[in-house]
Amino acid sequence: MRYAETGYNLEIDLSSGNIERVATDPRDMELYLGGQGTAAKILWDRVGPEVDPFSEDNLLIFSAGLLHATPVPSATRASVDTISAQTGLYSHSLFGGFWGPELKHAGYDKIILRGKAKGLVYLWIHNDKVEIRDASHLAGKGTMETAECLKKELKDAKVQVAAIGLAGENRVYMSSIEHYNSSASRGVGHIMGDKRVKAIALRGTKDVYVAKPAELFDLCNRQYKVIYDKGSSVMTHSHNEAWHTDVFAWGFARERRKGFWNKELEEEWAKVTDSVFVRYNGCYNCSIDCHATISYPGRRSFSYKCYGKLTYAMAAYQDVAFNYDIMGLTQEYGLDSFSTPQVLAFACELYEAGILTDKDLPDFPEDSGKRFFYLLEKIVRREGVGDALANGVYWAARQIGKGAEEYDHNTTKKFEQVPLKLGALNYPYFLMYATGAKMNITQIEGSFPQNAIPDKERRKAFVDKWEAAPDKFKKIYMEWEPRTQPPIDAAVAIADWNETMHYIDDSVGICAFVSAFKGQFNKSSYHINNYPEFISLASGLELDQDKLWETARRNRTLIRAINNRRGMRREDEKPPHGHWKQRLPDIEKQLIDEYYKFKGWNEDGIPTKQELDRLGLGYVSQDFIKRGILTDDKASPAKETSA
Amino acid sequence: MVEDVIEKKTVKVIKVDVDKCIGCRACELVCSAFHAEPKYSSTNPAKARIRLIMDEFNDIYIPLYAGEYTDAECNGRNVYTIDGKTYDECTFCRASCPSRDFFKDPDSGLPLKCDMCLDDPPLEEPLCVQACRCDALTYEEVEQEEEKEESPDEMETGLQSLVKKHGTKKVMESLARISKEAD
């Protein structure tokens, strides 16, 4: 009997219509856990570097996390993994709600999509019954509209739907996959659209088993209270937006408006929110109601969390009402609320600069908010200049030309970054921006605080309560001089800890909002010290902190290897150009050198044979040597550039 | 002669505040784990004896408990409109019945019924209530005084109906003859 996982993947070839239920190797759980980890193994094995993201051979993998559908609270984040056409690299996203656990109850750990359907289809998966169905009646429909249609059509309100909107159908690079209150963004929706899959509807009524029932249940029952008491939903529940409006950059990630926020604004915006607010809601088996349902007049209702409330407003220099209004539309089109506002603001800048003209944008409105709505319609339909803009800032800049490339200032590895403009170079953050494989800093950061508490006693009090931190990091934190950067070796260790926690979360399916992302605030309910017990009791794996850390390192390295094989090298590891005013080339070089060494990578950023073999990734080192990416364990002679 | 007696009875009450529900369905999960064989060995919300009736498009979140089994469908259906939201009558009905597929074991089709997590030793609160941190579900034990009619025994009830039907005389004669034969 398999515990925590179902032991089966669903393989669907959309070109041939072939559907298979395939038993998985239990050893994969031991090596990669599940979710993102086991998905990476499949991508390595089956999607070679020669595969064009828009070809039939690219895979789109939907994975439940290892702990989904066990009693472990807040295990909600399903993982979507593929190769992105935007970056040419590994692309990964997560979404919560109910979908991942429902997949487990239907009897599968993953859905692996290959090929392309001839026309628009949706998948209907009800336990062992799996059908590829015509979706021509859903073409052009919004994401939530599609979900509502399918629930009615399939006559079951408990059917869980993940769908793309018009943006995904038209392979817009910023398109997302939407489900209930959550979206998988960061470049996975366009691949679903390319495969011509409008939606996946799931219904599962099978048992999912755990290894140590009574002990696990007792632990989980106590964990409900821990999670609730730590209360991580503050940002969504608060009307005080000082943090986001003062810290994040406005417009096209250009300008910080310190002191923008005040009491009057708070009252004014709170009034708007109260008038459209419907309910706070949570994902499956999670007591943190960090999503807010909003119903804006004339729009379908939608959910947002945290900074999602303001990304469009700040990019357009508008207010919260504008954000709610446009989100009612963008959620239906299925668009990433981090990258899309930047593309829209980028287009506005190009117009102001005369690079885009009235010929490109006939009747372009004066008002920045109206401009956003105008551009949105062009992008989701790939009309006119919208066709270039639909490829994101990096590619649009190069397609438009005429100096537009100069405006591409906030991408890393061709992907839009969070709009931030800061002063002094932050060492751990430099490393995370430069080397991260998850494309958005929020998916990499979070365990180590961003600032040292100046008062030593208060800092000590923080550390005393800091159950998530291994002792090494308590020491680093206590010795950290406020307003200075930690030593280079400490910065490397911090970056490593931060990302390690996310690699664990994303393979077991726990939401970073109760784990990796919240450690910096002393509010993580899951951490390296208690994770092994949850995973062991649920899955039966023998696990301690070291072994778990090593597993996360294996997953991180394997994903690194996928990107290396697709041509990614050290020269690609650059944070957004103007992210920090201060740049220190010598220190930055040292940071990267030390980080690579710490990770067991050579100076080109490729894992060494020794490190790969040590991690049980001998099949990667063999492939690298065969391809000439590694010569024995020395640096790479192959100087390919990114795809 | 039938007498009325006053009896004290503890009634277990789960209070449902639908406005507080965040839709997480932890109640369904823990319920299915509690009733798994062996206990807690698996989860399966389809086997839960509580079901969140959910229509996220219309902001409807109603935790509903499984009640009695009935083999008959309703003859007609009502539709309720409360505060501008429209609810099917089934939204509030606890029965395991032929017209819907829930509150039945998905494998065997046998009806399921909430037992308030009957356990030995007894739980402080049913598990769904323990898992509901947002207090949409709360638990109370209420002492109620109940007037209990001391009911006549079964034979007496039977005899009374015979007397009503045939008259005292005829029943007495039959009784005498039967007892004579029996002796």
Short mmCIF file of N, CA, C and O in Angstrom, two decimals, chain A residues 2-5 9 24-46 61 63-67 77 79 81 90 92 94 104 109-110 438 500-510 531 535 539 541-543 547-562 611-621:
data_model
loop_
_atom_site.label_atom_id
_atom_site.label_comp_id
_atom_site.label_asym_id
_atom_site.label_seq_id
_atom_site.Cartn_x
_atom_site.Cartn_y
_atom_site.Cartn_z
N ARG A 2 0.47 2.27 -0.79
CA ARG A 2 1.21 3.54 -0.83
C ARG A 2 0.54 4.52 0.13
O ARG A 2 -0.68 4.62 0.18
N TYR A 3 1.37 5.23 0.86
CA TYR A 3 0.85 6.22 1.79
C TYR A 3 1.11 7.64 1.30
O TYR A 3 2.16 7.91 0.72
N ALA A 4 0.19 8.52 1.59
CA ALA A 4 0.21 9.95 1.19
C ALA A 4 0.06 10.09 -0.32
O ALA A 4 -0.78 10.83 -0.79
N GLU A 5 0.86 9.39 -1.10
CA GLU A 5 0.67 9.47 -2.56
C GLU A 5 -0.26 8.34 -3.01
O GLU A 5 -0.45 7.35 -2.30
N ASN A 9 0.11 8.06 -11.92
CA ASN A 9 0.00 9.28 -12.71
C ASN A 9 -0.96 9.04 -13.86
O ASN A 9 -1.09 7.91 -14.33
N THR A 24 3.67 4.59 -10.47
CA THR A 24 4.94 5.29 -10.33
C THR A 24 5.87 4.47 -9.43
O THR A 24 5.42 3.59 -8.69
N ASP A 25 7.14 4.82 -9.49
CA ASP A 25 8.15 4.13 -8.69
C ASP A 25 8.17 4.73 -7.28
O ASP A 25 8.41 5.93 -7.13
N PRO A 26 7.95 3.92 -6.25
CA PRO A 26 7.93 4.45 -4.87
C PRO A 26 9.26 5.13 -4.50
O PRO A 26 9.29 6.02 -3.65
N ARG A 27 10.31 4.73 -5.17
CA ARG A 27 11.63 5.33 -4.91
C ARG A 27 11.65 6.82 -5.26
O ARG A 27 12.39 7.60 -4.66
N ASP A 28 10.81 7.24 -6.22
CA ASP A 28 10.76 8.66 -6.60
C ASP A 28 10.28 9.54 -5.44
O ASP A 28 10.73 10.67 -5.28
N MET A 29 9.38 8.99 -4.64
CA MET A 29 8.91 9.77 -3.49
C MET A 29 10.05 9.98 -2.51
O MET A 29 10.23 11.05 -1.95
N GLU A 30 10.83 8.94 -2.33
CA GLU A 30 11.95 9.03 -1.40
C GLU A 30 12.98 10.06 -1.88
O GLU A 30 13.54 10.79 -1.08
N LEU A 31 13.19 10.11 -3.17
CA LEU A 31 14.23 10.99 -3.71
C LEU A 31 13.75 12.42 -3.93
O LEU A 31 14.49 13.37 -3.71
N TYR A 32 12.51 12.58 -4.38
CA TYR A 32 12.03 13.91 -4.81
C TYR A 32 10.75 14.34 -4.09
O TYR A 32 10.18 15.38 -4.41
N LEU A 33 10.23 13.56 -3.19
CA LEU A 33 9.00 13.79 -2.45
C LEU A 33 7.76 13.71 -3.36
O LEU A 33 7.05 12.74 -3.35
N GLY A 34 7.52 14.77 -4.10
CA GLY A 34 6.32 14.79 -4.98
C GLY A 34 6.20 16.18 -5.56
O GLY A 34 7.18 16.91 -5.59
N GLY A 35 5.02 16.58 -6.01
CA GLY A 35 4.79 17.94 -6.52
C GLY A 35 5.85 18.36 -7.51
O GLY A 35 6.14 17.66 -8.49
N GLN A 36 6.46 19.50 -7.23
CA GLN A 36 7.49 20.05 -8.11
C GLN A 36 8.67 19.10 -8.28
O GLN A 36 9.25 19.00 -9.37
N GLY A 37 9.04 18.40 -7.21
CA GLY A 37 10.22 17.54 -7.25
C GLY A 37 10.08 16.40 -8.26
O GLY A 37 10.93 16.24 -9.15
N THR A 38 9.01 15.64 -8.14
CA THR A 38 8.81 14.52 -9.06
C THR A 38 8.49 15.02 -10.47
O THR A 38 8.81 14.37 -11.46
N ALA A 39 7.88 16.20 -10.57
CA ALA A 39 7.61 16.78 -11.90
C ALA A 39 8.92 17.12 -12.60
O ALA A 39 9.08 16.91 -13.80
N ALA A 40 9.88 17.63 -11.83
CA ALA A 40 11.18 17.98 -12.41
C ALA A 40 11.86 16.72 -12.96
O ALA A 40 12.47 16.77 -14.04
N LYS A 41 11.73 15.63 -12.24
CA LYS A 41 12.34 14.37 -12.71
C LYS A 41 11.75 13.97 -14.07
O LYS A 41 12.47 13.55 -14.98
N ILE A 42 10.44 14.12 -14.20
CA ILE A 42 9.78 13.75 -15.47
C ILE A 42 10.22 14.69 -16.59
O ILE A 42 10.50 14.26 -17.71
N LEU A 43 10.31 15.99 -16.28
CA LEU A 43 10.76 16.95 -17.31
C LEU A 43 12.19 16.65 -17.73
O LEU A 43 12.54 16.74 -18.90
N TRP A 44 13.04 16.31 -16.77
CA TRP A 44 14.42 15.97 -17.12
C TRP A 44 14.44 14.75 -18.04
O TRP A 44 15.10 14.74 -19.07
N ASP A 45 13.70 13.71 -17.64
CA ASP A 45 13.72 12.46 -18.41
C ASP A 45 13.13 12.61 -19.80
O ASP A 45 13.58 11.97 -20.74
N ARG A 46 12.12 13.45 -19.94
CA ARG A 46 11.33 13.38 -21.18
C ARG A 46 11.28 14.63 -22.03
O ARG A 46 10.78 14.59 -23.15
N ILE A 61 2.73 19.53 -16.76
CA ILE A 61 2.49 18.58 -15.67
C ILE A 61 1.76 19.26 -14.51
O ILE A 61 2.23 20.27 -13.98
N SER A 63 0.66 18.63 -10.73
CA SER A 63 0.98 17.71 -9.64
C SER A 63 0.29 18.10 -8.35
O SER A 63 0.31 19.27 -7.95
N ALA A 64 -0.26 17.11 -7.68
CA ALA A 64 -0.66 17.31 -6.29
C ALA A 64 0.61 17.20 -5.45
O ALA A 64 1.55 16.51 -5.83
N GLY A 65 0.64 17.90 -4.32
CA GLY A 65 1.78 17.77 -3.42
C GLY A 65 1.68 16.47 -2.64
O GLY A 65 0.60 15.87 -2.52
N LEU A 66 2.81 16.04 -2.09
CA LEU A 66 2.84 14.77 -1.37
C LEU A 66 1.82 14.74 -0.21
O LEU A 66 1.23 13.72 0.07
N LEU A 67 1.63 15.89 0.43
CA LEU A 67 0.74 15.90 1.60
C LEU A 67 -0.71 16.26 1.27
O LEU A 67 -1.56 16.30 2.16
N ARG A 77 -1.36 23.55 -2.25
CA ARG A 77 -0.81 24.14 -3.46
C ARG A 77 -0.40 23.08 -4.49
O ARG A 77 0.56 22.36 -4.30
N SER A 79 1.09 22.00 -8.09
CA SER A 79 2.23 22.53 -8.82
C SER A 79 2.02 22.32 -10.33
O SER A 79 1.55 21.26 -10.74
N ASP A 81 4.17 22.49 -13.86
CA ASP A 81 5.56 22.55 -14.32
C ASP A 81 5.63 22.26 -15.81
O ASP A 81 5.00 21.33 -16.29
N TYR A 90 12.81 26.14 -17.62
CA TYR A 90 11.86 25.50 -16.72
C TYR A 90 10.91 26.55 -16.15
O TYR A 90 11.33 27.62 -15.72
N HIS A 92 7.52 27.16 -13.53
CA HIS A 92 6.85 26.50 -12.41
C HIS A 92 5.87 27.47 -11.75
O HIS A 92 6.18 28.64 -11.58
N LEU A 94 2.24 27.58 -8.86
CA LEU A 94 1.46 26.87 -7.84
C LEU A 94 0.08 27.47 -7.77
O LEU A 94 -0.09 28.66 -8.03
N LYS A 104 -5.93 13.88 -6.01
CA LYS A 104 -5.54 12.70 -5.22
C LYS A 104 -6.75 11.79 -5.01
O LYS A 104 -6.65 10.57 -5.14
N ASP A 109 -1.58 11.22 -8.64
CA ASP A 109 -0.67 12.23 -8.09
C ASP A 109 -0.40 13.33 -9.12
O ASP A 109 -0.11 14.45 -8.75
N LYS A 110 -0.47 12.95 -10.38
CA LYS A 110 -0.16 13.93 -11.43
C LYS A 110 -1.03 13.71 -12.65
O LYS A 110 -1.46 12.58 -12.91
N LYS A 438 12.56 30.14 -9.65
CA LYS A 438 11.10 30.22 -9.55
C LYS A 438 10.55 31.57 -10.03
O LYS A 438 9.38 31.86 -9.88
N THR A 500 15.58 26.71 0.12
CA THR A 500 15.38 25.32 0.53
C THR A 500 13.96 25.11 1.08
O THR A 500 13.28 24.13 0.73
N MET A 501 13.51 26.05 1.89
CA MET A 501 12.16 25.89 2.47
C MET A 501 11.09 25.89 1.39
O MET A 501 10.11 25.15 1.46
N HIS A 502 11.28 26.72 0.35
CA HIS A 502 10.30 26.72 -0.75
C HIS A 502 10.34 25.41 -1.52
O HIS A 502 9.32 24.92 -1.97
N TYR A 503 11.55 24.86 -1.70
CA TYR A 503 11.64 23.59 -2.43
C TYR A 503 10.94 22.47 -1.66
O TYR A 503 10.39 21.55 -2.27
N ILE A 504 10.96 22.56 -0.34
CA ILE A 504 10.20 21.57 0.45
C ILE A 504 8.70 21.82 0.28
O ILE A 504 7.94 20.93 -0.08
N ASP A 505 8.29 23.05 0.53
CA ASP A 505 6.86 23.41 0.41
C ASP A 505 6.29 22.94 -0.93
O ASP A 505 5.20 22.36 -0.98
N ASP A 506 7.02 23.21 -2.00
CA ASP A 506 6.46 23.01 -3.33
C ASP A 506 6.48 21.56 -3.78
O ASP A 506 5.87 21.21 -4.79
N SER A 507 7.17 20.71 -3.03
CA SER A 507 7.09 19.29 -3.35
C SER A 507 6.04 18.59 -2.49
O SER A 507 5.43 17.62 -2.92
N VAL A 508 5.83 19.10 -1.27
CA VAL A 508 4.79 18.46 -0.44
C VAL A 508 3.45 19.17 -0.57
O VAL A 508 2.43 18.64 -0.13
N GLY A 509 3.45 20.37 -1.16
CA GLY A 509 2.19 21.06 -1.43
C GLY A 509 1.68 21.95 -0.31
O GLY A 509 0.55 22.40 -0.33
N ILE A 510 2.54 22.22 0.68
CA ILE A 510 2.15 23.15 1.75
C ILE A 510 2.27 24.58 1.22
O ILE A 510 3.19 24.90 0.48
N TYR A 531 8.90 19.81 10.05
CA TYR A 531 8.48 19.20 8.78
C TYR A 531 8.68 17.68 8.74
O TYR A 531 7.78 16.94 8.32
N ILE A 535 5.84 14.81 7.46
CA ILE A 535 6.03 14.05 6.21
C ILE A 535 6.17 12.56 6.51
O ILE A 535 5.59 11.72 5.83
N SER A 539 3.60 9.80 5.11
CA SER A 539 4.06 9.01 3.96
C SER A 539 4.77 7.71 4.33
O SER A 539 4.93 6.83 3.49
N LEU A 541 7.87 7.70 5.02
CA LEU A 541 9.29 7.91 4.72
C LEU A 541 10.06 8.10 6.01
O LEU A 541 9.60 8.78 6.93
N GLU A 542 11.24 7.52 6.06
CA GLU A 542 12.12 7.82 7.20
C GLU A 542 12.86 9.10 6.88
O GLU A 542 13.54 9.18 5.87
N LEU A 543 12.71 10.07 7.74
CA LEU A 543 13.17 11.41 7.38
C LEU A 543 13.63 12.15 8.62
O LEU A 543 12.96 12.10 9.66
N LYS A 547 18.16 14.89 6.09
CA LYS A 547 17.74 14.17 4.90
C LYS A 547 16.73 15.01 4.09
O LYS A 547 16.76 15.03 2.86
N LEU A 548 15.87 15.73 4.81
CA LEU A 548 14.89 16.57 4.12
C LEU A 548 15.59 17.72 3.40
O LEU A 548 15.26 18.05 2.25
N TRP A 549 16.56 18.33 4.08
CA TRP A 549 17.32 19.42 3.47
C TRP A 549 18.01 18.93 2.20
O TRP A 549 18.03 19.59 1.17
N GLU A 550 18.57 17.74 2.30
CA GLU A 550 19.26 17.12 1.17
C GLU A 550 18.30 16.86 0.00
O GLU A 550 18.64 17.04 -1.17
N THR A 551 17.08 16.46 0.33
CA THR A 551 16.07 16.21 -0.72
C THR A 551 15.73 17.51 -1.45
O THR A 551 15.63 17.54 -2.67
N ALA A 552 15.59 18.59 -0.67
CA ALA A 552 15.30 19.89 -1.28
C ALA A 552 16.46 20.31 -2.17
O ALA A 552 16.28 20.86 -3.26
N ARG A 553 17.67 20.04 -1.72
CA ARG A 553 18.86 20.37 -2.49
C ARG A 553 18.89 19.56 -3.79
O ARG A 553 19.27 20.07 -4.85
N ARG A 554 18.47 18.31 -3.71
CA ARG A 554 18.42 17.47 -4.91
C ARG A 554 17.44 18.06 -5.92
O ARG A 554 17.74 18.20 -7.11
N ASN A 555 16.26 18.45 -5.44
CA ASN A 555 15.26 19.03 -6.34
C ASN A 555 15.76 20.33 -6.96
O ASN A 555 15.60 20.56 -8.16
N ARG A 556 16.35 21.16 -6.13
CA ARG A 556 16.89 22.43 -6.61
C ARG A 556 17.94 22.18 -7.69
O ARG A 556 17.97 22.84 -8.74
N THR A 557 18.82 21.21 -7.45
CA THR A 557 19.92 20.90 -8.37
C THR A 557 19.39 20.32 -9.68
O THR A 557 19.88 20.64 -10.76
N LEU A 558 18.39 19.46 -9.57
CA LEU A 558 17.82 18.85 -10.77
C LEU A 558 17.18 19.90 -11.67
O LEU A 558 17.33 19.88 -12.90
N ILE A 559 16.46 20.84 -11.05
CA ILE A 559 15.83 21.92 -11.83
C ILE A 559 16.92 22.81 -12.45
O ILE A 559 16.83 23.24 -13.60
N ARG A 560 17.96 23.04 -11.68
CA ARG A 560 19.11 23.78 -12.20
C ARG A 560 19.65 23.09 -13.45
O ARG A 560 19.95 23.72 -14.47
N ALA A 561 19.74 21.76 -13.35
CA ALA A 561 20.31 20.98 -14.45
C ALA A 561 19.42 21.07 -15.70
O ALA A 561 19.93 21.15 -16.82
N ILE A 562 18.11 21.08 -15.51
CA ILE A 562 17.19 21.23 -16.65
C ILE A 562 17.52 22.53 -17.38
O ILE A 562 17.63 22.58 -18.60
N GLU A 611 29.07 16.58 -7.18
CA GLU A 611 27.84 16.97 -6.48
C GLU A 611 26.63 16.19 -7.01
O GLU A 611 25.79 15.72 -6.24
N LEU A 612 26.55 16.05 -8.31
CA LEU A 612 25.41 15.34 -8.92
C LEU A 612 25.41 13.88 -8.45
O LEU A 612 24.36 13.35 -8.05
N ASP A 613 26.56 13.27 -8.48
CA ASP A 613 26.64 11.86 -8.09
C ASP A 613 26.32 11.69 -6.61
O ASP A 613 25.64 10.75 -6.20
N ARG A 614 26.81 12.62 -5.81
CA ARG A 614 26.55 12.58 -4.36
C ARG A 614 25.05 12.65 -4.07
O ARG A 614 24.54 12.02 -3.14
N LEU A 615 24.33 13.43 -4.89
CA LEU A 615 22.89 13.61 -4.67
C LEU A 615 22.06 12.48 -5.29
O LEU A 615 20.84 12.50 -5.24
N GLY A 616 22.73 11.54 -5.91
CA GLY A 616 21.99 10.47 -6.58
C GLY A 616 21.48 10.90 -7.94
O GLY A 616 20.52 10.34 -8.48
N LEU A 617 22.12 11.93 -8.51
CA LEU A 617 21.72 12.42 -9.84
C LEU A 617 22.78 12.03 -10.88
O LEU A 617 23.12 12.82 -11.77
N GLY A 618 23.28 10.80 -10.74
CA GLY A 618 24.29 10.31 -11.68
C GLY A 618 23.82 10.34 -13.12
O GLY A 618 24.61 10.58 -14.03
N TYR A 619 22.50 10.15 -13.32
CA TYR A 619 21.99 10.20 -14.70
C TYR A 619 22.15 11.59 -15.31
O TYR A 619 22.27 11.74 -16.51
N VAL A 620 22.17 12.62 -14.46
CA VAL A 620 22.38 13.99 -14.96
C VAL A 620 23.85 14.18 -15.33
O VAL A 620 24.17 14.70 -16.41
N SER A 621 24.75 13.76 -14.46
CA SER A 621 26.18 13.97 -14.75
C SER A 621 26.57 13.20 -16.01
O SER A 621 27.32 13.72 -16.84
#
